[in-house]
PDB file of N, CA and C in Angstrom:
ATOM      1  N   THR A 208     -37.164 -36.524 -25.908  1.00 63.00           N
ATOM      2  CA  THR A 208     -36.725 -35.288 -25.220  1.00 63.00           C
ATOM      3  C   THR A 208     -36.436 -34.269 -26.323  1.00 63.00           C
ATOM      4  N   SER A 209     -36.453 -33.008 -25.891  1.00 92.00           N
ATOM      5  CA  SER A 209     -36.155 -31.879 -26.762  1.00 92.00           C
ATOM      6  C   SER A 209     -34.653 -31.617 -26.829  1.00 92.00           C
ATOM      7  N   LEU A 210     -34.337 -30.907 -27.912  1.00 93.00           N
ATOM      8  CA  LEU A 210     -33.014 -30.450 -28.056  1.00 93.00           C
ATOM      9  C   LEU A 210     -32.413 -29.717 -26.813  1.00 93.00           C
ATOM     10  N   ALA A 211     -33.288 -28.791 -26.314  1.00 92.00           N
ATOM     11  CA  ALA A 211     -32.900 -27.983 -25.171  1.00 92.00           C
ATOM     12  C   ALA A 211     -32.630 -28.909 -23.959  1.00 92.00           C
ATOM     13  N   THR A 212     -33.438 -29.929 -23.761  1.00 93.00           N
ATOM     14  CA  THR A 212     -33.225 -30.807 -22.591  1.00 93.00           C
ATOM     15  C   THR A 212     -31.843 -31.586 -22.827  1.00 93.00           C
ATOM     16  N   ARG A 213     -31.642 -32.061 -23.977  1.00 94.00           N
ATOM     17  CA  ARG A 213     -30.414 -32.815 -24.191  1.00 94.00           C
ATOM     18  C   ARG A 213     -29.249 -31.841 -24.044  1.00 94.00           C
ATOM     19  N   PHE A 214     -29.326 -30.724 -24.595  1.00 95.00           N
ATOM     20  CA  PHE A 214     -28.268 -29.696 -24.430  1.00 95.00           C
ATOM     21  C   PHE A 214     -27.906 -29.402 -22.987  1.00 95.00           C
ATOM     22  N   ARG A 215     -29.003 -29.245 -22.159  1.00 95.00           N
ATOM     23  CA  ARG A 215     -28.715 -28.999 -20.733  1.00 95.00           C
ATOM     24  C   ARG A 215     -28.085 -30.222 -20.070  1.00 95.00           C
ATOM     25  N   ALA A 216     -28.498 -31.499 -20.402  1.00 95.00           N
ATOM     26  CA  ALA A 216     -27.933 -32.562 -19.883  1.00 95.00           C
ATOM     27  C   ALA A 216     -26.470 -32.805 -20.210  1.00 95.00           C
ATOM     28  N   ILE A 217     -26.093 -32.385 -21.366  1.00 95.00           N
ATOM     29  CA  ILE A 217     -24.710 -32.559 -21.843  1.00 95.00           C
ATOM     30  C   ILE A 217     -23.752 -31.447 -21.347  1.00 95.00           C
ATOM     31  N   VAL A 218     -24.277 -30.184 -21.512  1.00 94.00           N
ATOM     32  CA  VAL A 218     -23.492 -28.989 -21.210  1.00 94.00           C
ATOM     33  C   VAL A 218     -23.571 -28.531 -19.791  1.00 94.00           C
ATOM     34  N   GLY A 219     -24.732 -28.851 -19.175  1.00 95.00           N
ATOM     35  CA  GLY A 219     -24.936 -28.462 -17.777  1.00 95.00           C
ATOM     36  C   GLY A 219     -25.604 -27.025 -17.674  1.00 95.00           C
ATOM     37  N   ALA A 220     -26.047 -26.546 -18.773  1.00 95.00           N
ATOM     38  CA  ALA A 220     -26.586 -25.201 -18.730  1.00 95.00           C
ATOM     39  C   ALA A 220     -27.595 -25.107 -19.840  1.00 95.00           C
ATOM     40  N   SER A 221     -28.489 -24.141 -19.795  1.00 95.00           N
ATOM     41  CA  SER A 221     -29.483 -23.940 -20.902  1.00 95.00           C
ATOM     42  C   SER A 221     -28.665 -23.340 -22.097  1.00 95.00           C
ATOM     43  N   VAL A 222     -29.284 -23.316 -23.215  1.00 94.00           N
ATOM     44  CA  VAL A 222     -28.657 -22.831 -24.437  1.00 94.00           C
ATOM     45  C   VAL A 222     -28.328 -21.291 -24.177  1.00 94.00           C
ATOM     46  N   GLN A 223     -29.353 -20.624 -23.672  1.00 95.00           N
ATOM     47  CA  GLN A 223     -29.163 -19.094 -23.335  1.00 95.00           C
ATOM     48  C   GLN A 223     -27.994 -18.899 -22.300  1.00 95.00           C
ATOM     49  N   GLN A 224     -27.930 -19.685 -21.257  1.00 96.00           N
ATOM     50  CA  GLN A 224     -26.858 -19.614 -20.281  1.00 96.00           C
ATOM     51  C   GLN A 224     -25.488 -19.815 -20.903  1.00 96.00           C
ATOM     52  N   TYR A 225     -25.450 -20.858 -21.785  1.00 97.00           N
ATOM     53  CA  TYR A 225     -24.221 -21.114 -22.465  1.00 97.00           C
ATOM     54  C   TYR A 225     -23.766 -20.007 -23.407  1.00 97.00           C
ATOM     55  N   ILE A 226     -24.687 -19.489 -24.157  1.00 96.00           N
ATOM     56  CA  ILE A 226     -24.393 -18.366 -25.026  1.00 96.00           C
ATOM     57  C   ILE A 226     -23.933 -17.132 -24.184  1.00 96.00           C
ATOM     58  N   THR A 227     -24.548 -16.933 -23.154  1.00 97.00           N
ATOM     59  CA  THR A 227     -24.173 -15.741 -22.215  1.00 97.00           C
ATOM     60  C   THR A 227     -22.715 -15.971 -21.727  1.00 97.00           C
ATOM     61  N   ARG A 228     -22.394 -17.220 -21.325  1.00 96.00           N
ATOM     62  CA  ARG A 228     -21.053 -17.500 -20.777  1.00 96.00           C
ATOM     63  C   ARG A 228     -20.025 -17.249 -21.898  1.00 96.00           C
ATOM     64  N   VAL A 229     -20.328 -17.759 -23.030  1.00 97.00           N
ATOM     65  CA  VAL A 229     -19.372 -17.658 -24.180  1.00 97.00           C
ATOM     66  C   VAL A 229     -19.090 -16.148 -24.507  1.00 97.00           C
ATOM     67  N   ARG A 230     -20.168 -15.405 -24.549  1.00 98.00           N
ATOM     68  CA  ARG A 230     -20.139 -13.937 -24.812  1.00 98.00           C
ATOM     69  C   ARG A 230     -19.317 -13.238 -23.688  1.00 98.00           C
ATOM     70  N   VAL A 231     -19.624 -13.533 -22.463  1.00 98.00           N
ATOM     71  CA  VAL A 231     -18.886 -12.901 -21.316  1.00 98.00           C
ATOM     72  C   VAL A 231     -17.446 -13.337 -21.313  1.00 98.00           C
ATOM     73  N   ASN A 232     -17.184 -14.522 -21.593  1.00 97.00           N
ATOM     74  CA  ASN A 232     -15.721 -14.964 -21.608  1.00 97.00           C
ATOM     75  C   ASN A 232     -14.915 -14.258 -22.690  1.00 97.00           C
ATOM     76  N   LEU A 233     -15.539 -14.154 -23.926  1.00 97.00           N
ATOM     77  CA  LEU A 233     -14.985 -13.381 -24.932  1.00 97.00           C
ATOM     78  C   LEU A 233     -14.723 -11.837 -24.541  1.00 97.00           C
ATOM     79  N   ALA A 234     -15.740 -11.330 -23.909  1.00 97.00           N
ATOM     80  CA  ALA A 234     -15.611  -9.934 -23.476  1.00 97.00           C
ATOM     81  C   ALA A 234     -14.474  -9.762 -22.419  1.00 97.00           C
ATOM     82  N   ALA A 235     -14.398 -10.732 -21.551  1.00 96.00           N
ATOM     83  CA  ALA A 235     -13.341 -10.703 -20.535  1.00 96.00           C
ATOM     84  C   ALA A 235     -11.934 -10.712 -21.218  1.00 96.00           C
ATOM     85  N   SER A 236     -11.763 -11.549 -22.180  1.00 94.00           N
ATOM     86  CA  SER A 236     -10.465 -11.568 -22.811  1.00 94.00           C
ATOM     87  C   SER A 236     -10.217 -10.237 -23.584  1.00 94.00           C
ATOM     88  N   LEU A 237     -11.196  -9.643 -24.086  1.00 94.00           N
ATOM     89  CA  LEU A 237     -11.045  -8.328 -24.728  1.00 94.00           C
ATOM     90  C   LEU A 237     -10.701  -7.285 -23.739  1.00 94.00           C
ATOM     91  N   LEU A 238     -11.349  -7.215 -22.597  1.00 93.00           N
ATOM     92  CA  LEU A 238     -11.134  -6.326 -21.577  1.00 93.00           C
ATOM     93  C   LEU A 238      -9.761  -6.381 -20.922  1.00 93.00           C
ATOM     94  N   GLU A 239      -9.146  -7.609 -20.882  1.00 90.00           N
ATOM     95  CA  GLU A 239      -7.911  -7.754 -20.295  1.00 90.00           C
ATOM     96  C   GLU A 239      -6.726  -7.368 -21.134  1.00 90.00           C
ATOM     97  N   ASN A 240      -7.045  -7.099 -22.441  1.00 87.00           N
ATOM     98  CA  ASN A 240      -6.029  -6.612 -23.402  1.00 87.00           C
ATOM     99  C   ASN A 240      -5.665  -5.201 -23.061  1.00 87.00           C
ATOM    100  N   PRO A 241      -4.351  -4.859 -22.966  1.00 83.00           N
ATOM    101  CA  PRO A 241      -3.911  -3.552 -22.699  1.00 83.00           C
ATOM    102  C   PRO A 241      -4.407  -2.456 -23.767  1.00 83.00           C
ATOM    103  N   ASN A 242      -4.583  -2.944 -24.954  1.00 85.00           N
ATOM    104  CA  ASN A 242      -5.116  -2.002 -26.064  1.00 85.00           C
ATOM    105  C   ASN A 242      -6.609  -2.240 -26.220  1.00 85.00           C
ATOM    106  N   ARG A 243      -7.242  -2.525 -25.155  1.00 83.00           N
ATOM    107  CA  ARG A 243      -8.695  -2.813 -25.301  1.00 83.00           C
ATOM    108  C   ARG A 243      -9.592  -1.625 -25.703  1.00 83.00           C
ATOM    109  N   PRO A 244     -10.655  -1.939 -26.342  1.00 88.00           N
ATOM    110  CA  PRO A 244     -11.580  -0.929 -26.620  1.00 88.00           C
ATOM    111  C   PRO A 244     -12.447  -0.479 -25.352  1.00 88.00           C
ATOM    112  N   SER A 245     -13.308   0.457 -25.475  1.00 92.00           N
ATOM    113  CA  SER A 245     -14.079   0.837 -24.341  1.00 92.00           C
ATOM    114  C   SER A 245     -15.082  -0.271 -23.996  1.00 92.00           C
ATOM    115  N   VAL A 246     -15.603  -0.222 -22.757  1.00 94.00           N
ATOM    116  CA  VAL A 246     -16.613  -1.226 -22.344  1.00 94.00           C
ATOM    117  C   VAL A 246     -17.807  -1.277 -23.168  1.00 94.00           C
ATOM    118  N   ALA A 247     -18.260  -0.084 -23.639  1.00 95.00           N
ATOM    119  CA  ALA A 247     -19.397  -0.032 -24.651  1.00 95.00           C
ATOM    120  C   ALA A 247     -19.065  -0.711 -25.892  1.00 95.00           C
ATOM    121  N   ALA A 248     -17.824  -0.450 -26.413  1.00 96.00           N
ATOM    122  CA  ALA A 248     -17.434  -1.127 -27.687  1.00 96.00           C
ATOM    123  C   ALA A 248     -17.378  -2.603 -27.538  1.00 96.00           C
ATOM    124  N   VAL A 249     -16.820  -3.094 -26.390  1.00 96.00           N
ATOM    125  CA  VAL A 249     -16.749  -4.562 -26.076  1.00 96.00           C
ATOM    126  C   VAL A 249     -18.148  -5.124 -26.034  1.00 96.00           C
ATOM    127  N   ALA A 250     -19.064  -4.412 -25.370  1.00 97.00           N
ATOM    128  CA  ALA A 250     -20.428  -4.918 -25.244  1.00 97.00           C
ATOM    129  C   ALA A 250     -21.042  -5.082 -26.632  1.00 97.00           C
ATOM    130  N   GLU A 251     -20.856  -4.131 -27.460  1.00 96.00           N
ATOM    131  CA  GLU A 251     -21.399  -4.206 -28.841  1.00 96.00           C
ATOM    132  C   GLU A 251     -20.748  -5.271 -29.629  1.00 96.00           C
ATOM    133  N   ARG A 252     -19.464  -5.480 -29.430  1.00 96.00           N
ATOM    134  CA  ARG A 252     -18.688  -6.487 -30.156  1.00 96.00           C
ATOM    135  C   ARG A 252     -19.100  -7.882 -29.858  1.00 96.00           C
ATOM    136  N   VAL A 253     -19.526  -8.121 -28.614  1.00 97.00           N
ATOM    137  CA  VAL A 253     -20.014  -9.512 -28.196  1.00 97.00           C
ATOM    138  C   VAL A 253     -21.495  -9.660 -28.356  1.00 97.00           C
ATOM    139  N   GLY A 254     -22.179  -8.662 -28.845  1.00 96.00           N
ATOM    140  CA  GLY A 254     -23.537  -8.880 -29.244  1.00 96.00           C
ATOM    141  C   GLY A 254     -24.581  -8.269 -28.313  1.00 96.00           C
ATOM    142  N   TYR A 255     -24.166  -7.325 -27.492  1.00 97.00           N
ATOM    143  CA  TYR A 255     -25.211  -6.592 -26.598  1.00 97.00           C
ATOM    144  C   TYR A 255     -25.504  -5.282 -27.160  1.00 97.00           C
ATOM    145  N   ARG A 256     -26.780  -4.948 -27.217  1.00 95.00           N
ATOM    146  CA  ARG A 256     -27.293  -3.680 -27.760  1.00 95.00           C
ATOM    147  C   ARG A 256     -27.209  -2.650 -26.602  1.00 95.00           C
ATOM    148  N   SER A 257     -27.234  -3.110 -25.391  1.00 95.00           N
ATOM    149  CA  SER A 257     -27.309  -2.258 -24.191  1.00 95.00           C
ATOM    150  C   SER A 257     -26.082  -2.490 -23.362  1.00 95.00           C
ATOM    151  N   GLU A 258     -25.326  -1.467 -23.062  1.00 95.00           N
ATOM    152  CA  GLU A 258     -24.186  -1.574 -22.181  1.00 95.00           C
ATOM    153  C   GLU A 258     -24.653  -1.999 -20.750  1.00 95.00           C
ATOM    154  N   THR A 259     -25.805  -1.558 -20.403  1.00 96.00           N
ATOM    155  CA  THR A 259     -26.340  -1.910 -18.948  1.00 96.00           C
ATOM    156  C   THR A 259     -26.609  -3.332 -18.919  1.00 96.00           C
ATOM    157  N   ALA A 260     -27.329  -3.903 -19.911  1.00 96.00           N
ATOM    158  CA  ALA A 260     -27.561  -5.379 -20.027  1.00 96.00           C
ATOM    159  C   ALA A 260     -26.253  -6.130 -19.976  1.00 96.00           C
ATOM    160  N   PHE A 261     -25.350  -5.669 -20.789  1.00 98.00           N
ATOM    161  CA  PHE A 261     -23.981  -6.340 -20.810  1.00 98.00           C
ATOM    162  C   PHE A 261     -23.382  -6.331 -19.430  1.00 98.00           C
ATOM    163  N   SER A 262     -23.356  -5.217 -18.774  1.00 97.00           N
ATOM    164  CA  SER A 262     -22.687  -5.097 -17.421  1.00 97.00           C
ATOM    165  C   SER A 262     -23.349  -5.907 -16.434  1.00 97.00           C
ATOM    166  N   ARG A 263     -24.613  -5.993 -16.484  1.00 97.00           N
ATOM    167  CA  ARG A 263     -25.438  -6.867 -15.636  1.00 97.00           C
ATOM    168  C   ARG A 263     -25.042  -8.391 -15.781  1.00 97.00           C
ATOM    169  N   ALA A 264     -25.054  -8.891 -17.067  1.00 97.00           N
ATOM    170  CA  ALA A 264     -24.789 -10.163 -17.358  1.00 97.00           C
ATOM    171  C   ALA A 264     -23.258 -10.470 -16.967  1.00 97.00           C
ATOM    172  N   PHE A 265     -22.409  -9.603 -17.375  1.00 97.00           N
ATOM    173  CA  PHE A 265     -20.966  -9.741 -17.038  1.00 97.00           C
ATOM    174  C   PHE A 265     -20.705  -9.927 -15.576  1.00 97.00           C
ATOM    175  N   THR A 266     -21.285  -9.021 -14.887  1.00 97.00           N
ATOM    176  CA  THR A 266     -21.127  -9.060 -13.342  1.00 97.00           C
ATOM    177  C   THR A 266     -21.635 -10.311 -12.764  1.00 97.00           C
ATOM    178  N   ARG A 267     -22.830 -10.736 -13.240  1.00 96.00           N
ATOM    179  CA  ARG A 267     -23.442 -12.029 -12.725  1.00 96.00           C
ATOM    180  C   ARG A 267     -22.483 -13.169 -13.004  1.00 96.00           C
ATOM    181  N   GLU A 268     -21.951 -13.222 -14.167  1.00 95.00           N
ATOM    182  CA  GLU A 268     -21.083 -14.330 -14.562  1.00 95.00           C
ATOM    183  C   GLU A 268     -19.664 -14.357 -13.981  1.00 95.00           C
ATOM    184  N   MET A 269     -19.127 -13.120 -13.885  1.00 95.00           N
ATOM    185  CA  MET A 269     -17.728 -13.026 -13.501  1.00 95.00           C
ATOM    186  C   MET A 269     -17.521 -12.565 -12.080  1.00 95.00           C
ATOM    187  N   GLY A 270     -18.566 -11.964 -11.403  1.00 96.00           N
ATOM    188  CA  GLY A 270     -18.407 -11.504 -10.067  1.00 96.00           C
ATOM    189  C   GLY A 270     -17.704 -10.237  -9.929  1.00 96.00           C
ATOM    190  N   VAL A 271     -17.531  -9.494 -10.981  1.00 95.00           N
ATOM    191  CA  VAL A 271     -16.863  -8.221 -11.035  1.00 95.00           C
ATOM    192  C   VAL A 271     -17.468  -7.458 -12.233  1.00 95.00           C
ATOM    193  N   THR A 272     -17.423  -6.150 -12.129  1.00 96.00           N
ATOM    194  CA  THR A 272     -17.957  -5.394 -13.342  1.00 96.00           C
ATOM    195  C   THR A 272     -16.948  -5.384 -14.440  1.00 96.00           C
ATOM    196  N   PRO A 273     -17.394  -5.177 -15.630  1.00 96.00           N
ATOM    197  CA  PRO A 273     -16.432  -5.073 -16.755  1.00 96.00           C
ATOM    198  C   PRO A 273     -15.364  -3.994 -16.595  1.00 96.00           C
ATOM    199  N   ALA A 274     -15.829  -2.827 -16.108  1.00 92.00           N
ATOM    200  CA  ALA A 274     -14.857  -1.754 -15.853  1.00 92.00           C
ATOM    201  C   ALA A 274     -13.711  -2.101 -14.844  1.00 92.00           C
ATOM    202  N   LYS A 275     -14.186  -2.773 -13.801  1.00 93.00           N
ATOM    203  CA  LYS A 275     -13.195  -3.198 -12.821  1.00 93.00           C
ATOM    204  C   LYS A 275     -12.225  -4.261 -13.366  1.00 93.00           C
ATOM    205  N   LEU A 276     -12.761  -5.224 -14.133  1.00 91.00           N
ATOM    206  CA  LEU A 276     -11.861  -6.147 -14.766  1.00 91.00           C
ATOM    207  C   LEU A 276     -10.846  -5.482 -15.652  1.00 91.00           C
ATOM    208  N   ALA A 277     -11.282  -4.559 -16.438  1.00 87.00           N
ATOM    209  CA  ALA A 277     -10.468  -3.759 -17.339  1.00 87.00           C
ATOM    210  C   ALA A 277      -9.341  -3.023 -16.499  1.00 87.00           C
ATOM    211  N   ARG A 278      -9.677  -2.523 -15.368  1.00 86.00           N
ATOM    212  CA  ARG A 278      -8.657  -1.790 -14.525  1.00 86.00           C
ATOM    213  C   ARG A 278      -7.725  -2.811 -13.982  1.00 86.00           C
ATOM    214  N   ILE A 279      -8.209  -3.988 -13.559  1.00 82.00           N
ATOM    215  CA  ILE A 279      -7.359  -5.035 -12.925  1.00 82.00           C
ATOM    216  C   ILE A 279      -6.393  -5.545 -13.941  1.00 82.00           C
ATOM    217  N   GLY A 280      -6.929  -5.749 -15.156  1.00 68.00           N
ATOM    218  CA  GLY A 280      -6.080  -6.295 -16.257  1.00 68.00           C
ATOM    219  C   GLY A 280      -4.977  -5.425 -16.795  1.00 68.00           C
ATOM    220  N   ASN A 281      -5.055  -4.093 -16.496  1.00 62.00           N
ATOM    221  CA  ASN A 281      -4.106  -3.199 -17.003  1.00 62.00           C
ATOM    222  C   ASN A 281      -3.057  -2.802 -15.909  1.00 62.00           C
TER     223      ASN A 281
END
């Protein structure tokens, strides 16, 4: 079996899905901070070149937009 197959069996997600979850969870913790940077800065900090791609991935994983989470967190 390949590394990707073993990874999925152990973690329950593909490598890319896992990386996305880690990035989104880090972004969520940054956005919940009262002294948080802008959504664009958070997107860049967790490795997204596009704020649109970040927002799409974040919303898919968290069920809420990054901007809304930032408002809720404050």
